[in-house]
Structures are given as C-alpha cells and as structure tokens.
Amino acid sequence: MLDRTLVAKLREIVGDVYFREDKEALVAHSYDGTPMLQSLPDGVIYPKDTDQVAEIMKCLSRYRVPVVSRGSGSNLCGGTVPVQGGVVMVMHRMNRIVEVDPENLTATVQPGIVTAEFISHIESLGLFYPPDPSSMRISTIGGNIAECSGGLRGLKYGTTKDYVLGLEAVLANGEIIRTGGKLMKDVAGYDLTKLLIGSEGTLAIITEAVLKLVPPPKSKKTMLAMYKDLYGAARTVSRIIEAKIIPATLEFMDNPTIRVVDDFAKLGLPRDMEAILLIEQDGDREAVERDMESMRRICESELADRVEVAESREHAEKLLTARRSAFTALARLRPTTILEDATVPRSKIADMVLRINEIAIKHNVSIATFGHAGDGNLHPTATTDARDLDEVRRVEQAFEEIFEAAIELGGTITGEHGVGMVKAPFLEWKIGKSGIEVMRGIKQAFDPYNLLNPGKLFAKETRKRVVIDRG
Amino acid sequence: MLDRTLVAKLREIVGDVYFREDKEALVAHSYDGTPMLQSLPDGVIYPKDTDQVAEIMKCLSRYRVPVVSRGSGSNLCGGTVPVQGGVVMVMHRMNRIVEVDPENLTATVQPGIVTAEFISHIESLGLFYPPDPSSMRISTIGGNIAECSGGLRGLKYGTTKDYVLGLEAVLANGEIIRTGGKLMKDVAGYDLTKLLIGSEGTLAIITEAVLKLVPPPKSKKTMLAMYKDLYGAARTVSRIIEAKIIPATLEFMDNPTIRVVDDFAKLGLPRDMEAILLIEQDGDREAVERDMESMRRICESELADRVEVAESREHAEKLLTARRSAFTALARLRPTTILEDATVPRSKIADMVLRINEIAIKHNVSIATFGHAGDGNLHPTATTDARDLDEVRRVEQAFEEIFEAAIELGGTITGEHGVGMVKAPFLEWKIGKSGIEVMRGIKQAFDPYNLLNPGKLFAKETRKRVVIDRG
C-alpha cells in the first residue's frame, strides 16, 4: 500500500485517470510473458512525457518506492514482474515517432511505440530498421532497448544495440540525462548509451531514443534445407560462414519443432527430418543469386535431403511466418511453455543441440529446439504443466544443465532475452564473481537506493554449478 | 620515487630487465602523440602476460601507486601522459595473435599488437578487419580499444567498438574479468565489453580481446570530386546518403589541407578548389559500379568542378595515402600541430566547416580542416608554435569555440580521439552534470582508489561555456 501523500502527488503529476490502484490494473501488471511468475504492484502509472517521468521519479525516490518501467511486457525473463511491489510505470502513452531524418538516416522515437508499427512506418518511407524480435507485433522499442532484443536478422545486421545512437533517460533521482545523438561516432566519456541498452530497467528509465536506419536491401530470397542428419545441418551453418557468406537469416528447427510448426501452419513440412535450416539472403540481386546458389551447393554437399527455394515473396513470407510461429505452435501443446536462449559460438551449434537432447532424455522432459543458428543463439523450449510440480522441477534441473553446457562450450546463459529474475541465479556462471561485483558497483552508482526494477539481474544467491553426469 | 620494497616486488614479477627507472625510459614515456603535454612517470614496466599484469596490479594497488597502461602512445588527447606519476605499463610484449577462428570469424589477440600488422595478417587469410585509424601503422589494437578508434571506413563499417566481441581485463585490484566471447549475441548483464571500449585505461587494463572479422569486399573503386563551392561538397555528402548509398569512405579536405597535402604528396591536386571529397565504394563488382556511377552523377549535379575516378588500384592507393598523410603534411608547416575531432550530424558538415573558418579568422589563427565527412567527424587542425604563448592561447580559445559550435549543432567534442586530458574540461558540455556524476560513479565502482590512468576524462574544473560573438 502506497503512502497517501505520495499517491496524491502522483495523481497530481499525471492526472487521476493515469494513476491506478484498482485490482484489475494491479493484476494486469503483476506478470509478463514469462510463465510461473507473478507479483502484485501497489500502483500503475502512465506518464505522458519525459517531464512527467522525471517528476514521478523525484517523488518515488523521495519515498523510496520501487518502480518497474515496462512496455508490453512480452519479455521471457521475468524482466517486468514487480517482485518488490511498488509502482509499475507503463510507457504506452509515450509512443510517438518524434522525427525521421532522412539526411542523417535516423529516427527519434519514444519508448512506447510498438516495434512492428515503427518498422512499417520506416519501411513506408523506403528505409530499413533491421532488429526484428519475434515478439515485434506486441513488443515496444523501449522494451527492445531494455532487453537488447535480437531477432532473425541478427547474424547479418546485428541486434538492437547496433541501432541505438543516443538516448534520453531519467535517473532514479529524477534527473534527465542525454547520451550520444545523431552521431555515427562519439567517444565523449564512457559509452552510457550502450550501457543502458540491455540494462533491463535497472539503471534508468529510457524516455527517448535516436535510432540508426539503413538503406533497405534491394532484393531478398528464401530457401529451406531439410536434413535427416543433424550434424549435416550444423556443418552447413559453419561452412556457409567459412565460405565468407553472411546470410540475412540462418534459422534452425529440430524435429519436434518441425512437427508442431507443421501442425500449426500446415506447410506440408517433411515430418521425418532431423533438422531444417531456413536461409535468407538479401542485397543486390546479382549478389543474392550468387550467394543463394553457393549456399544451395553447400547444403547439398552436406547431404541435405531436400532444398527448396521459395518461388514467390508470399511463399517466402509463409516459411518465415512458420519459423516465427515456433513459440506459439509449441505453446499449444501443453499448458506451460518455458523458452530459453542459451547461446554458443556458431561452430558449437550441433554439440549444443545434442547436449540439449541428452539432457532432456536424462530428466524425462520434452524439449524442442529452434533458433538463430547463424549466431549460435538457440531457443530450447520445454512444454510442461505448471501444476505438475515434479515435472517443473525436472524442467528447471534440465535448464540448469543446459546453461552449464552452454558455458562449457564457450557460450552464454542468454543471447537476447535478458537475465531478469529467471537467469539471475546463473549470471555468475558467465561473468564470474568479479564481474558481478563490478556490475553491482555500476548499479549502485546509478541507483543507490535500489529502486529501479529491484530483484532483477542480481540474485540473492548464485546457483551452485552442478557436475553434469553424462553417463 | 617509488617505494623500494614495491620496486623489488615488481622486478621479481617481470624480471629486472622489464622494469626500468632510468631517465631514458622515464622521458620516453612522459609524453604521447599530443603536443605540449609531458609528465615524468616513476617507473616503466613491461609485462609478458595476463598473470603478470594481475600480479603487478595487486602490488600497485596495495601501495596506491597510479598506473598508465599504453601501447604506442599515438593518441591525440593526452590519454597516456602519466600526469600523476606512478608506473607506465607498456603492453608491447603482449603482442601475439592468439588464434584466428575461421568457423566463427573471430580473432583473439593480445593488446600490444600493432594494428596494421594484425590487419595484414588477417588479410593474408582472406578475411577483413575494418577499423583503420590513420595511426594504424604505429597504434596497437589495445590502444584502439582504449580510445575506441575510428578511421576512414567508419561510415560503412563502424568503429572499433563494433568489432570487439569479448575482453579479458585486469581490474585495479588485480582480479581478472572476462566479458563476452566468440558470441554474436550475449545479454548476460550489463555490457561490460562496450563499457571498457573507449574507457581510456581508466576502468581496467585490457589483456586480451576477441575481435569480429568479416568477409572482405570483392571489389573497390575510388574517386575524387573537386569543388569550388564548399556547400556543393557538403550537399553532395547529404545527397549520397539520402540516395541510400553508404560508401565505404567519404572523406573531406578543405583548401588549406589540399594545398599542403599536394605539396607533400605531389599529386597535382587543383590548388584553387575549396573542397575535395575522396569517395570509395566496395562490395560486389556490379553494385560498386552502380553506386560509383550514381555518386558521380550526384557530384556533378552539385556542380563539382571535376570528378576523377582512379583508373588503377595503385592510383587509388595514392589518393588514399594522400588523405591519410593530411596530418603529417600539416605537421611540416609549423613546429606545433594541434588536431581536434569535433563531430556533428552529417547534415551539419558545411555549417561546421564555415563556423571553423569564421572562428579561425576571428582569433587570427591558421586552421585547416579535413576528416570523415560521411560520419560528420571533422579534424580541424591548427598549425602553430608552442613557443608563441600568445598564439597558442588564441588557438586554445578557437578550439573552445569550435567545441561549443559542435555541441550547438547537435554534435560532440570528440568523435574518435577520446577525452583524455585535452577535452576533460569540456566533457560536461556534451553530457551534462548528471552525466559526469554517473560516469564518476562508474569510475568509483571499478577503481575506488583512482589508480588507473588518473587525471583523465574527469577535469578538476569544467570550462565555462563562452557565448560566441558571431558579429
């Protein structure tokens, strides 16, 4: 329950209708896209501009009330669950495209705009914003920045961090900082822009962003390569890169994923394949043709059972949509879907998929794997039932071993989903005790009273590393 | 003078020959590429590996002795001048290419390797590392990382920060941290990799880096466009980008630069031109041809007096070398050369060049301007004489107004050279009081006793902003 004087002040700042304490609002903001996590906030606030955010933060910091800023809450790491109560700050009213500057190839946006809406506006101007997280029809740019979202085009084009040139943000104490700008180069002090990207709302509240746009590719082609041998698919990934081709998309689906996606999307995918690669190249027509031909030959020499080039843009879109629907399709199988994103060097993709399968069998759980093979970012996805406590425990155990395996293979516990609550107990496995200490120091410098999204990134206790029994 | 017990310990760690206190060593490491700055260290140490760096830091932090890590010291911001004495740590012995991994397109290197040597090794393997600071024949990769160096290919390919995937670094207390890895995606906690890049040796000592490599472009073409009208050149820059062409190189030289470069390189450049653009495109042959043709047409429609396409690779190299030699050529004119790198949004290039010229006239100083027009990164360069105190004062006054003008135009005080000592008094102009406070907090978190390159980035006093009299 919030102090009543504070509530009166907050209502004064945003207007009565934009501060809510009713049960409906509290429940609606007690969870996010992550299964099995819920915690009620004490209030929900909807600021309309940066000045309001600054005023709100001055009040909240005076009263030492935690705040969780959020867009659509589509994250999968418990990043916006208000575990310590306090106020949830919803950024949806701040959803304007402030400016598109064609001379500097930049767009200035507020954080609450939905990613797909922004992208479609940019494309209508003949420009291109590459980051395309699978959640883009609901996720916001602000959320993408907070989590440093990736997507299907990450291999060739990079992720959100590669497209943010400057930020306006409100600090815990209500002060406004501005970093970077419409500048391709800026080395004035520490790179606060990059530090805020992926900081999951724990360092500041992002209120505006200058994004980099690029010229759109002139053409694009899509193909599917289907394998009865998992290693053939994995070797194809490595050999494409070794051949110095960087495809726009290089996606992987394993057999269980192929089956459910086909049930869902009715594409007539061959259900007996061990792996499918979805490969796209974009760019100039001649280069695209040449790269596609080279990649087709690599697929065939690695004994792909079938290679199919999409004959039209519609056909290609259908294939891409199938891949994008993997999560949704898997989610239909059972009540609870837990999707992770262990990431390894791309040369270790096959090893990682095999380890995931071994681990799933060992714990008698069902895990399908798909993901961005080109950048080693896999999404092992467990379908389970939250009410079956024993099975959930086994799923969690399996994921712990999957994180451990990723680290062993030179990888990381999260490639694009963030740490949030879910992976906080494992962060030390990746960055070590000293790394955690440094990060805690940074957090302390920005937010001395731990008011910004508390309970995320840093765990009370690091999980003990298990010795994996591969017997 | 260092404590004798400490010296004995340091000698024990690295061996007698790799710790020096003789005058020659001290003087040789009392300055760097920046004019008019000098300060003697108390000792110079040459570690051979990460463990030695860690041991050294444990000793130095116990004795609270400052340390300045450096490569070749080619920076232009006073970044490696040991202003508070202490120990200079020279990284030249740690100059190995640890591994090139063609499957993951990464190279793992020690910091002391010379950039051009690294690049030529990578190119011999048929791969490409784009960052190409003009100093690359002497600068080291470690120095490039510390300053986040740019170069001529920044517009299309980005700068050093876009090619560092992971770091090993030693903290002030001697602990070793490892960030990132051979991973295209990693969002496990705050992005320490990017935070260390450009941190100018003030947060940690970089001991190893995983660098991203890319496939080399298949062909490249070079052309010069010469203008009697400065605005025609500037408009050309904007119109090329608006036409959705991102050239590999888009360099600018003003009339004073053209004259000295021609005196130096004997290229027969037309000495009556107000501006020359050096334009390169690389990529697939057909795309390069098409882009070059489009850019030639834009140059002509903006009334370029002459457009010259290099007819051979040798001719192109000569033109590029001419541009790279601008600093050297200018440095021959007078005893002291002060080169800055105010950066503006690329649409403001012409405004900025005109402001620089006005400011130079007002203060009766000689400033030539060249730089990376495509990314708005200009290098106004004053030729002066350090012994003429009155003129030096006027030069400094002019640069203050140039920084102010850059900020006014939405730019920054430094695009690729770093803050160091030289721009520390101006940092607040760009990032504000709150920005400085946050950065000081980060510094404090990494280096509580202020031992790592003290006296850099943060000024005792911020320079007062002048109101520019444009009358």
PDB file of C-alpha atoms in Angstrom, chain B residues 135-267:
ATOM      1  CA  SER B 135      47.678   5.901 -36.940  1.00  0.00           C
ATOM      2  CA  MET B 136      47.363   2.186 -37.694  1.00  0.00           C
ATOM      3  CA  ARG B 137      50.997   1.698 -38.731  1.00  0.00           C
ATOM      4  CA  ILE B 138      52.084   2.506 -35.185  1.00  0.00           C
ATOM      5  CA  SER B 139      48.996   2.227 -32.984  1.00  0.00           C
ATOM      6  CA  THR B 140      48.130  -1.018 -31.207  1.00  0.00           C
ATOM      7  CA  ILE B 141      44.837  -2.876 -31.014  1.00  0.00           C
ATOM      8  CA  GLY B 142      44.843  -2.299 -27.233  1.00  0.00           C
ATOM      9  CA  GLY B 143      45.219   1.437 -27.777  1.00  0.00           C
ATOM     10  CA  ASN B 144      42.478   1.344 -30.408  1.00  0.00           C
ATOM     11  CA  ILE B 145      40.179  -0.368 -27.920  1.00  0.00           C
ATOM     12  CA  ALA B 146      41.061   2.048 -25.116  1.00  0.00           C
ATOM     13  CA  GLU B 147      40.216   5.038 -27.325  1.00  0.00           C
ATOM     14  CA  CYS B 148      37.509   3.359 -29.470  1.00  0.00           C
ATOM     15  CA  SER B 149      39.415   4.402 -32.583  1.00  0.00           C
ATOM     16  CA  GLY B 150      37.605   5.114 -35.800  1.00  0.00           C
ATOM     17  CA  GLY B 151      39.102   5.588 -39.217  1.00  0.00           C
ATOM     18  CA  LEU B 152      38.273   6.084 -42.869  1.00  0.00           C
ATOM     19  CA  ARG B 153      35.904   3.130 -43.101  1.00  0.00           C
ATOM     20  CA  GLY B 154      33.764   4.138 -40.101  1.00  0.00           C
ATOM     21  CA  LEU B 155      30.740   5.311 -42.076  1.00  0.00           C
ATOM     22  CA  LYS B 156      30.013   1.946 -43.660  1.00  0.00           C
ATOM     23  CA  TYR B 157      31.740  -0.437 -41.282  1.00  0.00           C
ATOM     24  CA  GLY B 158      31.591   1.255 -37.876  1.00  0.00           C
ATOM     25  CA  THR B 159      34.475   1.743 -35.462  1.00  0.00           C
ATOM     26  CA  THR B 160      36.498  -0.388 -33.048  1.00  0.00           C
ATOM     27  CA  LYS B 161      33.526  -0.910 -30.704  1.00  0.00           C
ATOM     28  CA  ASP B 162      31.645  -2.687 -33.475  1.00  0.00           C
ATOM     29  CA  TYR B 163      34.399  -5.317 -33.779  1.00  0.00           C
ATOM     30  CA  VAL B 164      35.147  -6.284 -30.180  1.00  0.00           C
ATOM     31  CA  LEU B 165      33.111  -9.276 -29.033  1.00  0.00           C
ATOM     32  CA  GLY B 166      34.837 -10.044 -25.785  1.00  0.00           C
ATOM     33  CA  LEU B 167      37.582  -8.865 -23.486  1.00  0.00           C
ATOM     34  CA  GLU B 168      39.863 -10.136 -20.804  1.00  0.00           C
ATOM     35  CA  ALA B 169      40.884  -7.341 -18.461  1.00  0.00           C
ATOM     36  CA  VAL B 170      42.621  -6.873 -15.146  1.00  0.00           C
ATOM     37  CA  LEU B 171      40.841  -4.723 -12.569  1.00  0.00           C
ATOM     38  CA  ALA B 172      42.558  -2.202 -10.312  1.00  0.00           C
ATOM     39  CA  ASN B 173      42.641  -4.783  -7.508  1.00  0.00           C
ATOM     40  CA  GLY B 174      44.370  -7.344  -9.712  1.00  0.00           C
ATOM     41  CA  GLU B 175      41.342  -9.520 -10.369  1.00  0.00           C
ATOM     42  CA  ILE B 176      40.826 -10.793 -13.890  1.00  0.00           C
ATOM     43  CA  ILE B 177      37.443 -10.417 -15.597  1.00  0.00           C
ATOM     44  CA  ARG B 178      36.266 -11.934 -18.869  1.00  0.00           C
ATOM     45  CA  THR B 179      33.418 -10.377 -20.824  1.00  0.00           C
ATOM     46  CA  GLY B 180      31.542 -11.560 -23.914  1.00  0.00           C
ATOM     47  CA  GLY B 181      33.215 -14.194 -26.072  1.00  0.00           C
ATOM     48  CA  LYS B 182      33.024 -15.675 -29.564  1.00  0.00           C
ATOM     49  CA  LEU B 183      29.382 -14.740 -29.468  1.00  0.00           C
ATOM     50  CA  MET B 184      27.378 -12.571 -31.806  1.00  0.00           C
ATOM     51  CA  LYS B 185      24.762 -12.181 -29.069  1.00  0.00           C
ATOM     52  CA  ASP B 186      25.241 -12.012 -25.318  1.00  0.00           C
ATOM     53  CA  VAL B 187      22.999 -10.099 -22.938  1.00  0.00           C
ATOM     54  CA  ALA B 188      24.195 -11.627 -19.666  1.00  0.00           C
ATOM     55  CA  GLY B 189      24.185  -8.496 -17.530  1.00  0.00           C
ATOM     56  CA  TYR B 190      25.470  -5.014 -18.288  1.00  0.00           C
ATOM     57  CA  ASP B 191      27.549  -4.742 -21.452  1.00  0.00           C
ATOM     58  CA  LEU B 192      30.974  -4.514 -19.809  1.00  0.00           C
ATOM     59  CA  THR B 193      32.693  -5.141 -23.148  1.00  0.00           C
ATOM     60  CA  LYS B 194      31.303  -1.951 -24.645  1.00  0.00           C
ATOM     61  CA  LEU B 195      31.828  -0.063 -21.402  1.00  0.00           C
ATOM     62  CA  LEU B 196      35.558  -0.882 -21.398  1.00  0.00           C
ATOM     63  CA  ILE B 197      35.930   0.112 -25.055  1.00  0.00           C
ATOM     64  CA  GLY B 198      36.726   3.816 -25.108  1.00  0.00           C
ATOM     65  CA  SER B 199      37.260   3.935 -21.343  1.00  0.00           C
ATOM     66  CA  GLU B 200      40.814   5.165 -21.940  1.00  0.00           C
ATOM     67  CA  GLY B 201      42.523   2.889 -19.456  1.00  0.00           C
ATOM     68  CA  THR B 202      40.563   4.351 -16.546  1.00  0.00           C
ATOM     69  CA  LEU B 203      38.474   1.274 -15.667  1.00  0.00           C
ATOM     70  CA  ALA B 204      40.674  -1.760 -16.272  1.00  0.00           C
ATOM     71  CA  ILE B 205      43.744  -2.950 -18.160  1.00  0.00           C
ATOM     72  CA  ILE B 206      42.801  -4.858 -21.280  1.00  0.00           C
ATOM     73  CA  THR B 207      44.901  -8.004 -21.663  1.00  0.00           C
ATOM     74  CA  GLU B 208      43.138  -9.875 -24.463  1.00  0.00           C
ATOM     75  CA  ALA B 209      40.378  -9.223 -26.992  1.00  0.00           C
ATOM     76  CA  VAL B 210      38.132 -11.362 -29.167  1.00  0.00           C
ATOM     77  CA  LEU B 211      37.634  -9.451 -32.397  1.00  0.00           C
ATOM     78  CA  LYS B 212      34.964  -9.922 -35.031  1.00  0.00           C
ATOM     79  CA  LEU B 213      36.122 -10.454 -38.600  1.00  0.00           C
ATOM     80  CA  VAL B 214      34.012 -10.079 -41.719  1.00  0.00           C
ATOM     81  CA  PRO B 215      34.257 -11.348 -45.293  1.00  0.00           C
ATOM     82  CA  PRO B 216      36.330  -8.948 -47.396  1.00  0.00           C
ATOM     83  CA  PRO B 217      34.582  -6.925 -50.105  1.00  0.00           C
ATOM     84  CA  LYS B 218      35.107  -8.391 -53.562  1.00  0.00           C
ATOM     85  CA  SER B 219      35.995  -5.130 -55.284  1.00  0.00           C
ATOM     86  CA  LYS B 220      36.624  -1.466 -54.574  1.00  0.00           C
ATOM     87  CA  LYS B 221      36.618   1.795 -56.524  1.00  0.00           C
ATOM     88  CA  THR B 222      37.897   5.235 -55.643  1.00  0.00           C
ATOM     89  CA  MET B 223      37.128   8.701 -56.948  1.00  0.00           C
ATOM     90  CA  LEU B 224      37.890  12.344 -56.218  1.00  0.00           C
ATOM     91  CA  ALA B 225      35.313  15.111 -56.601  1.00  0.00           C
ATOM     92  CA  MET B 226      36.605  18.680 -56.535  1.00  0.00           C
ATOM     93  CA  TYR B 227      34.512  21.734 -55.712  1.00  0.00           C
ATOM     94  CA  LYS B 228      34.893  25.494 -55.919  1.00  0.00           C
ATOM     95  CA  ASP B 229      31.858  25.742 -53.646  1.00  0.00           C
ATOM     96  CA  LEU B 230      32.118  24.301 -50.140  1.00  0.00           C
ATOM     97  CA  TYR B 231      28.355  23.921 -49.858  1.00  0.00           C
ATOM     98  CA  GLY B 232      28.278  21.889 -53.081  1.00  0.00           C
ATOM     99  CA  ALA B 233      30.657  19.399 -51.444  1.00  0.00           C
ATOM    100  CA  ALA B 234      28.607  19.328 -48.251  1.00  0.00           C
ATOM    101  CA  ARG B 235      25.335  18.889 -50.114  1.00  0.00           C
ATOM    102  CA  THR B 236      26.933  16.026 -52.046  1.00  0.00           C
ATOM    103  CA  VAL B 237      27.589  14.225 -48.761  1.00  0.00           C
ATOM    104  CA  SER B 238      23.982  14.557 -47.642  1.00  0.00           C
ATOM    105  CA  ARG B 239      22.559  13.673 -51.038  1.00  0.00           C
ATOM    106  CA  ILE B 240      24.645  10.496 -51.319  1.00  0.00           C
ATOM    107  CA  ILE B 241      23.228   9.265 -48.001  1.00  0.00           C
ATOM    108  CA  GLU B 242      19.712  10.361 -48.928  1.00  0.00           C
ATOM    109  CA  ALA B 243      20.094   8.348 -52.139  1.00  0.00           C
ATOM    110  CA  LYS B 244      20.558   5.383 -49.766  1.00  0.00           C
ATOM    111  CA  ILE B 245      24.148   4.782 -50.729  1.00  0.00           C
ATOM    112  CA  ILE B 246      26.554   4.155 -47.849  1.00  0.00           C
ATOM    113  CA  PRO B 247      30.035   4.499 -49.354  1.00  0.00           C
ATOM    114  CA  ALA B 248      32.995   2.740 -47.761  1.00  0.00           C
ATOM    115  CA  THR B 249      34.831   6.046 -47.493  1.00  0.00           C
ATOM    116  CA  LEU B 250      33.627   9.633 -47.838  1.00  0.00           C
ATOM    117  CA  GLU B 251      36.449  11.947 -46.872  1.00  0.00           C
ATOM    118  CA  PHE B 252      36.686  15.716 -46.956  1.00  0.00           C
ATOM    119  CA  MET B 253      39.637  18.096 -47.348  1.00  0.00           C
ATOM    120  CA  ASP B 254      39.345  21.880 -47.360  1.00  0.00           C
ATOM    121  CA  ASN B 255      41.504  24.241 -49.403  1.00  0.00           C
ATOM    122  CA  PRO B 256      44.357  24.707 -46.891  1.00  0.00           C
ATOM    123  CA  THR B 257      44.560  20.923 -46.475  1.00  0.00           C
ATOM    124  CA  ILE B 258      44.531  20.369 -50.252  1.00  0.00           C
ATOM    125  CA  ARG B 259      47.483  22.740 -50.624  1.00  0.00           C
ATOM    126  CA  VAL B 260      49.716  21.159 -48.009  1.00  0.00           C
ATOM    127  CA  VAL B 261      48.805  17.620 -48.990  1.00  0.00           C
ATOM    128  CA  ASP B 262      49.693  18.420 -52.579  1.00  0.00           C
ATOM    129  CA  ASP B 263      52.999  19.999 -51.539  1.00  0.00           C
ATOM    130  CA  PHE B 264      53.722  16.846 -49.575  1.00  0.00           C
ATOM    131  CA  ALA B 265      52.420  14.104 -51.868  1.00  0.00           C
ATOM    132  CA  LYS B 266      52.869  15.788 -55.300  1.00  0.00           C
ATOM    133  CA  LEU B 267      49.584  14.580 -56.727  1.00  0.00           C
TER     134      LEU B 267
END
